[in-house]
Tab-separated table of C-alpha atoms in Angstrom:
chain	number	residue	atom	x	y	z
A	1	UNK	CA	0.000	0.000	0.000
A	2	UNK	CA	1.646	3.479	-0.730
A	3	UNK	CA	0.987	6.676	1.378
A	4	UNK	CA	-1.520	9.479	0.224
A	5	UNK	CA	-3.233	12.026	2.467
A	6	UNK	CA	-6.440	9.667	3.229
A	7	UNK	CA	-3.914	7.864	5.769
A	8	UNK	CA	-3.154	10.841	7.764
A	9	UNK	CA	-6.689	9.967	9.794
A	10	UNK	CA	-5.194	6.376	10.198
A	11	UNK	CA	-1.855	7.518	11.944
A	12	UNK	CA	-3.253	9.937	13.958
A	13	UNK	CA	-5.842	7.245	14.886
A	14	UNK	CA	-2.833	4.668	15.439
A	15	UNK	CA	-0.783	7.177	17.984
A	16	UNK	CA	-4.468	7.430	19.661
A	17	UNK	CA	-4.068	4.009	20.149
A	18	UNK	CA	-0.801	3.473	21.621
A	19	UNK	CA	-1.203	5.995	24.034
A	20	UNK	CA	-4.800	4.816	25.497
A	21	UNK	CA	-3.561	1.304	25.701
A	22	UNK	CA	-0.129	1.617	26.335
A	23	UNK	CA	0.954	4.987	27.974
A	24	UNK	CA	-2.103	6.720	29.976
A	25	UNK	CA	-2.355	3.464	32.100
A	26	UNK	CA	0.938	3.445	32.794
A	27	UNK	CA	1.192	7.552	33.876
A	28	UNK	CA	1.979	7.753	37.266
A	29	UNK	CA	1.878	4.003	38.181
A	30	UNK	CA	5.335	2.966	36.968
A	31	UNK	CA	7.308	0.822	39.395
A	32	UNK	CA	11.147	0.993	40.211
A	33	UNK	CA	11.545	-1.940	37.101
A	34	UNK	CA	9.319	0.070	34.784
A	35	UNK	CA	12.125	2.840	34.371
A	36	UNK	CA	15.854	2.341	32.865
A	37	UNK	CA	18.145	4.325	32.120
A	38	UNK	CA	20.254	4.438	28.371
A	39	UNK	CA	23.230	7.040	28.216
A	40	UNK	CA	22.123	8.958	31.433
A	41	UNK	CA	20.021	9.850	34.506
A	42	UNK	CA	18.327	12.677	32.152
A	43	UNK	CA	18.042	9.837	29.395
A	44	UNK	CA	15.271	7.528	30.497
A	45	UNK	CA	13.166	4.423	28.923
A	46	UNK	CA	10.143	2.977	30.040
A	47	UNK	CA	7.963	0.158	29.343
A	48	UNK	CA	5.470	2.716	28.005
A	49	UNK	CA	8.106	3.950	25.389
A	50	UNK	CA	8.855	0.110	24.646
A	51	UNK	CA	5.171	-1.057	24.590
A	52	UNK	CA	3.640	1.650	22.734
A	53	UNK	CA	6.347	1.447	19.999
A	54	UNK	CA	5.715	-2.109	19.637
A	55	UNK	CA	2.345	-1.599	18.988
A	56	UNK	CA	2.836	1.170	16.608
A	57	UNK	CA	5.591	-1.081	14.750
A	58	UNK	CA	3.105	-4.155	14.785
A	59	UNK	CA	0.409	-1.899	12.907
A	60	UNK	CA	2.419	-0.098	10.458
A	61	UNK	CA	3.900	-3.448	9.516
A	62	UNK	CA	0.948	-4.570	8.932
A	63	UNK	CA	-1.218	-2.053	6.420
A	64	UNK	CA	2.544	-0.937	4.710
A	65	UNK	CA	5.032	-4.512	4.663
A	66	UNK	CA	7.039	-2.766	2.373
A	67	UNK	CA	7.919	0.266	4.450
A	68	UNK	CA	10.946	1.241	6.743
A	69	UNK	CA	9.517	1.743	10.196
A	70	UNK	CA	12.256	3.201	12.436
A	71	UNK	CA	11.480	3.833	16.111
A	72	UNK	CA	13.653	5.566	18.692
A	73	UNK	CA	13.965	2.246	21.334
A	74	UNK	CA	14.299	-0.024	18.389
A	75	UNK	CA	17.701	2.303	17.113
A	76	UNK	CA	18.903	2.549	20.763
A	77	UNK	CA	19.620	-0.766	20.296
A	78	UNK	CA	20.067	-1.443	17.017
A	79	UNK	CA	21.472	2.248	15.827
A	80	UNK	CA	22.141	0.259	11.987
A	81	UNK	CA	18.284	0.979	11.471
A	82	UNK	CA	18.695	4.058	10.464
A	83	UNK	CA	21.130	3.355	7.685
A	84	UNK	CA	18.692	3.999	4.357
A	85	UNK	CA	16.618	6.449	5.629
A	86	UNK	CA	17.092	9.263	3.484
A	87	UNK	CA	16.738	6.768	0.552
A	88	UNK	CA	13.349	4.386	1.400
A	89	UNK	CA	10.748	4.963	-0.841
A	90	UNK	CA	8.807	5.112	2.015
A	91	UNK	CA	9.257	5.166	5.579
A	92	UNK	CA	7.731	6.024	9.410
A	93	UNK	CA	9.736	7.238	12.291
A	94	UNK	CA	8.097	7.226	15.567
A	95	UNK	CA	9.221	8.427	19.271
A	96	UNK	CA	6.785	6.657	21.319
A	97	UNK	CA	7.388	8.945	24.193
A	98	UNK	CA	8.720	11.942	23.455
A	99	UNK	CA	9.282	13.764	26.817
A	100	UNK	CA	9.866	10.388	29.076
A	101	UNK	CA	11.923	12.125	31.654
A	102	UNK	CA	8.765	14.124	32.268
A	103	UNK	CA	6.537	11.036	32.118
A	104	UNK	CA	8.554	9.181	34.347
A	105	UNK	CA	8.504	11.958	36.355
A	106	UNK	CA	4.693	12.316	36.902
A	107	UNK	CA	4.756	15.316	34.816
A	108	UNK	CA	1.907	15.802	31.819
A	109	UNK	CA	4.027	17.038	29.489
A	110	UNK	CA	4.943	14.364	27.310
A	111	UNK	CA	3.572	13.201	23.555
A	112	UNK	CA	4.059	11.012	20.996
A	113	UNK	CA	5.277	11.911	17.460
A	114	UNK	CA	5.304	10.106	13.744
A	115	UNK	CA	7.065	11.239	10.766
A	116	UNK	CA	6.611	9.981	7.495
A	117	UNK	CA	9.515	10.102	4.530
A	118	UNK	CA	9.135	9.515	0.904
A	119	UNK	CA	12.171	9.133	-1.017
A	120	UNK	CA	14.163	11.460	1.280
A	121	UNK	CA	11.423	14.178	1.855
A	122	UNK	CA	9.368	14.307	4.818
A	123	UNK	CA	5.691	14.720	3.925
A	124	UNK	CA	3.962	14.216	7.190
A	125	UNK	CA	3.962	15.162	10.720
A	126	UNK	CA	1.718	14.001	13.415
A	127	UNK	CA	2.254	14.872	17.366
A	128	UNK	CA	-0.435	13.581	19.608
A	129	UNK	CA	-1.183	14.614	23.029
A	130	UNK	CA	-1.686	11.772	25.129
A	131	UNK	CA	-3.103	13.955	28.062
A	132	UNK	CA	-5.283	16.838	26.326
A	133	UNK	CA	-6.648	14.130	23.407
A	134	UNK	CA	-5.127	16.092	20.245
A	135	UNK	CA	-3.390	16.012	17.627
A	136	UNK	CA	-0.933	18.654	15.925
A	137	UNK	CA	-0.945	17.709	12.004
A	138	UNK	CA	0.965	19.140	9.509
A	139	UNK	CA	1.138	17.605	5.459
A	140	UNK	CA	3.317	18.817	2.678
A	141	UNK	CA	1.532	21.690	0.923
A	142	UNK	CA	-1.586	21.449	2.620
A	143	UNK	CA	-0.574	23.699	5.728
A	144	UNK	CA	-0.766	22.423	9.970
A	145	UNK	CA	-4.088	22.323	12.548
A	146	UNK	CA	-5.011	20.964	15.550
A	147	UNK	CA	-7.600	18.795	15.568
A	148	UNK	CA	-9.346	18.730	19.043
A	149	UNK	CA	-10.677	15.869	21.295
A	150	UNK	CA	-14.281	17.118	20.208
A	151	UNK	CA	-13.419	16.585	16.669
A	152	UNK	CA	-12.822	20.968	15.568
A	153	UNK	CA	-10.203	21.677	13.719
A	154	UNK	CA	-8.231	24.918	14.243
A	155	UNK	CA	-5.358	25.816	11.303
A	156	UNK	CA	-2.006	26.945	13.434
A	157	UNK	CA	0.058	30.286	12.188
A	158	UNK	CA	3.823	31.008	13.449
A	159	UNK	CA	4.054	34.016	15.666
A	160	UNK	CA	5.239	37.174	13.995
A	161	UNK	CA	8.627	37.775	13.533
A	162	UNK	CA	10.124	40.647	16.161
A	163	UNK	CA	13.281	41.634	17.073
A	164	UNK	CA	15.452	39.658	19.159
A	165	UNK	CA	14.767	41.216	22.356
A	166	UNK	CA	10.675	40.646	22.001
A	167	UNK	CA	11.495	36.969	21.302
A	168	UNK	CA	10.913	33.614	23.622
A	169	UNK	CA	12.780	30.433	23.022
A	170	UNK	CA	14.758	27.457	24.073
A	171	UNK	CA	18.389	26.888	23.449
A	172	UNK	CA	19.688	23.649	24.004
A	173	UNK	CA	23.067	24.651	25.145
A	174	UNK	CA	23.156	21.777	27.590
A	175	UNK	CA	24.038	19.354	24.441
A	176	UNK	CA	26.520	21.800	22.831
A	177	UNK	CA	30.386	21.564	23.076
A	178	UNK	CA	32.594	24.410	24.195
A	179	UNK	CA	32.823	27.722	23.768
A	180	UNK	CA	29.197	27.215	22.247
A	181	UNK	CA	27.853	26.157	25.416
A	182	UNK	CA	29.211	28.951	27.271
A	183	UNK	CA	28.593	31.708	24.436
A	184	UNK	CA	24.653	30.219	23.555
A	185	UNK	CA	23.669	29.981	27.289
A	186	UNK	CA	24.841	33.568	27.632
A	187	UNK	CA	23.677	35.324	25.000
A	188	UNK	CA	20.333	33.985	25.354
A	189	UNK	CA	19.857	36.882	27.925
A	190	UNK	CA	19.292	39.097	25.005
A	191	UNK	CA	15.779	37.775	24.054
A	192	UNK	CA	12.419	38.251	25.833
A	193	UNK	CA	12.238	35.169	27.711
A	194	UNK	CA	12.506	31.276	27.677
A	195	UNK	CA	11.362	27.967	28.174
A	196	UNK	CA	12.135	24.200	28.232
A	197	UNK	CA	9.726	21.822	28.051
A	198	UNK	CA	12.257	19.573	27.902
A	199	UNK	CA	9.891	18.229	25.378
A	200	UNK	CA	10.310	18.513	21.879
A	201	UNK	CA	6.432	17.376	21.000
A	202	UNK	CA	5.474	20.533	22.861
A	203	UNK	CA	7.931	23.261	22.238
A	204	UNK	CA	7.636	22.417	18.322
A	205	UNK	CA	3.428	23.032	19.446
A	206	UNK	CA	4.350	26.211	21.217
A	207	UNK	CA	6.069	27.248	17.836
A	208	UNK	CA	3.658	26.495	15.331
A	209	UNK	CA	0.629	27.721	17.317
A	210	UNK	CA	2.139	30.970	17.027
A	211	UNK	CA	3.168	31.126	21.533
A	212	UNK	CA	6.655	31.148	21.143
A	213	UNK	CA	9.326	31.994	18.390
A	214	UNK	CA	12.348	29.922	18.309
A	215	UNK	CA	14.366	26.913	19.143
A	216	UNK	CA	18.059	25.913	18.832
A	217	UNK	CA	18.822	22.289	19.364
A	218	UNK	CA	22.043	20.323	19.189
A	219	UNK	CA	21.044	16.610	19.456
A	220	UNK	CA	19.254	15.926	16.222
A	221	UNK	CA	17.469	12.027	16.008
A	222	UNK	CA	15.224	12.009	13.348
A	223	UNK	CA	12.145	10.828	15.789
A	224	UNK	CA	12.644	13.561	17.807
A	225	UNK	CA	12.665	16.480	15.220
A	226	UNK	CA	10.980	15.209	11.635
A	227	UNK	CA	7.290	15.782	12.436
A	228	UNK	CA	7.741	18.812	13.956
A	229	UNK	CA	10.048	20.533	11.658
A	230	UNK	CA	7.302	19.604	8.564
A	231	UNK	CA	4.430	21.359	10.964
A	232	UNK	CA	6.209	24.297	11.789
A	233	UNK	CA	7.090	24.608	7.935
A	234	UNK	CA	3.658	23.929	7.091
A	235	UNK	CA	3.029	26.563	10.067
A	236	UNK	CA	4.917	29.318	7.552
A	237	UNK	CA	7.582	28.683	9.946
A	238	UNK	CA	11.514	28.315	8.315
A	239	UNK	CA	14.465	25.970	10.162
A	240	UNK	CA	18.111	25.367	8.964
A	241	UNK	CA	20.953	23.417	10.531
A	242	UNK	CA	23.062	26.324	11.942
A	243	UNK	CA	25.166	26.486	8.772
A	244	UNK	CA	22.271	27.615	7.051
A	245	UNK	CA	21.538	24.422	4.851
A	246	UNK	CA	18.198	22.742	5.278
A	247	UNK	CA	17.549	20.057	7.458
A	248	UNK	CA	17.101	16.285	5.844
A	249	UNK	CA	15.562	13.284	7.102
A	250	UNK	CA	18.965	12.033	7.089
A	251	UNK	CA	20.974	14.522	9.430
A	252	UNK	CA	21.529	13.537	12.641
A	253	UNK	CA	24.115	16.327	13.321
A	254	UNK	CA	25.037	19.744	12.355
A	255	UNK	CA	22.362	21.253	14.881
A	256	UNK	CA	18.936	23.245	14.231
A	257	UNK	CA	17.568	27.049	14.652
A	258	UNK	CA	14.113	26.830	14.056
A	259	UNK	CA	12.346	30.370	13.633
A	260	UNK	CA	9.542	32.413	12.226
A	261	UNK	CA	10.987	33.412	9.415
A	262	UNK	CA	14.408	33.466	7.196
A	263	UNK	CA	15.094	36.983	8.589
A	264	UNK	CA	14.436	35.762	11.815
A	265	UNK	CA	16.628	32.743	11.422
A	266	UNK	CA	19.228	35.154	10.478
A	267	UNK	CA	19.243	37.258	13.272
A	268	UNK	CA	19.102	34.946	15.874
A	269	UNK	CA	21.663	32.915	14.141
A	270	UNK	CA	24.041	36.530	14.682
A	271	UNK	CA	23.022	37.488	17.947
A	272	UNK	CA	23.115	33.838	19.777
A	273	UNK	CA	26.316	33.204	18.337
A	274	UNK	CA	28.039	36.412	18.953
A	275	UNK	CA	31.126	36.930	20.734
């Protein structure tokens, strides 16, 4: 079966799914064997994240057998899945729970996102909200919305661009290697204000709902960034790896500034570097 718009419903449908069956039971009742840790203490897995990608995997399988289906617990430990992505004809990349540490922490800000790549483009975004029952959608040329629990849809709009110092944002410096670290974390001072969600699934929300106007981020996994890069373009937003070239399907370095606009993108790439 190949991918067209019609299975948009489906996959939003799907991450429904997973998180009723799989992750809302689970929130706030995990025991001390339902949490491990991968690379850190801030870098968490649970059997929600394991469980609801299974299911997800299972079901894609199923409806496309010819697809790559890439999640994020499946490549933490088997990172050779990802070899091919920016060539499949078609493929789905999932993070079942984007935002454990916050899950695992009690902590409702957590959600879980799919991305969907043809031949090296991604087409598709979906981020679902496990807790308020929505969905953020965005498609290739056919613009982003949320559509609520009670079945409204609302189109989303990037905020308008402003001048550094009226902007709000979250820069990743924590991930960033010296004297970036030092310089971003500083020079962040210069905008409006921040936040960190610590939550991709909802700062890429904040940002194409038009509430907040950037984000810089180091670490760059394809499960953690693909759907919501596509929404926020679809948004009218613009993102580039900080060398200006455009983010692919099959980066998983080279960083990301994520803004309202190009001129936007510029300046912030200026200011937050400077010095």
């Amino acid at each position: 079966m190949t991918f067209d718009d019609n299975a948009i419903d489906w996959l939003a449908s799907l991450l429904a799914e997973a998180a009723d069956t799989e992750i809302m039971p689970r929130f706030r009742r995990l025991g001390d064997g339902d949490i491990r840790q991968k690379t850190s203490a801030a870098d968490l897995v649970t059997e929600a994240d394991v469980n609801a990608e299974r299911l997800i995997t299972a079901r894609l399988r199923q409806r496309y057998p010819s697809a790559m289906v890439i999640g994020e617990e499946a490549c933490s430990d088997d990172p050779a899945l990802l070899d091919g992505l920016g060539d499949a004809d078609l493929a789905f990349v999932i993070d079942p729970v984007d935002g454990t540490f916050n899950f695992a922490s009690g902590v409702p800000l957590f959600g879980v996102m799919l991305g969907v790549v043809v031949k090296g483009e991604t087409v598709a975004g979906i981020i679902h909200d496990p807790v308020g029952k929505d969905w953020l959608i965005g498609a290739k040329g056919a613009g982003s919305h949320i559509r609520h629990a009670h079945g409204t849809l609302e189109t989303v709009r990037v905020a308008a661009s402003a001048p550094i110092s009226g902007m709000t944002g979250a820069v990743s410096w924590q991930y960033m290697a010296e004297p970036d670290r030092t310089r971003l974390a500083r020079n962040q001072t210069k905008t409006l204000s921040q936040f960190n969600y610590r939550c991709a699934a909802h700062e890429y929300r904040l940002l194409a709902s038009g509430h907040g106007h950037f984000v810089v981020y180091n670490k760059l996994m394809p499960w953690d960034h693909l759907a919501g890069v596509l929404i926020h373009a679809e948004a009218g937003g613009h993102a580039a790896r900080f060398d200006g070239t455009a983010y692919l399907p099959s980066h998983v370095g080279g960083g990301l500034l994520v803004a309202p606009d190009r001129e936007s993108w510029q300046e912030l790439r200026r200011e937050l570097w400077a010095g």
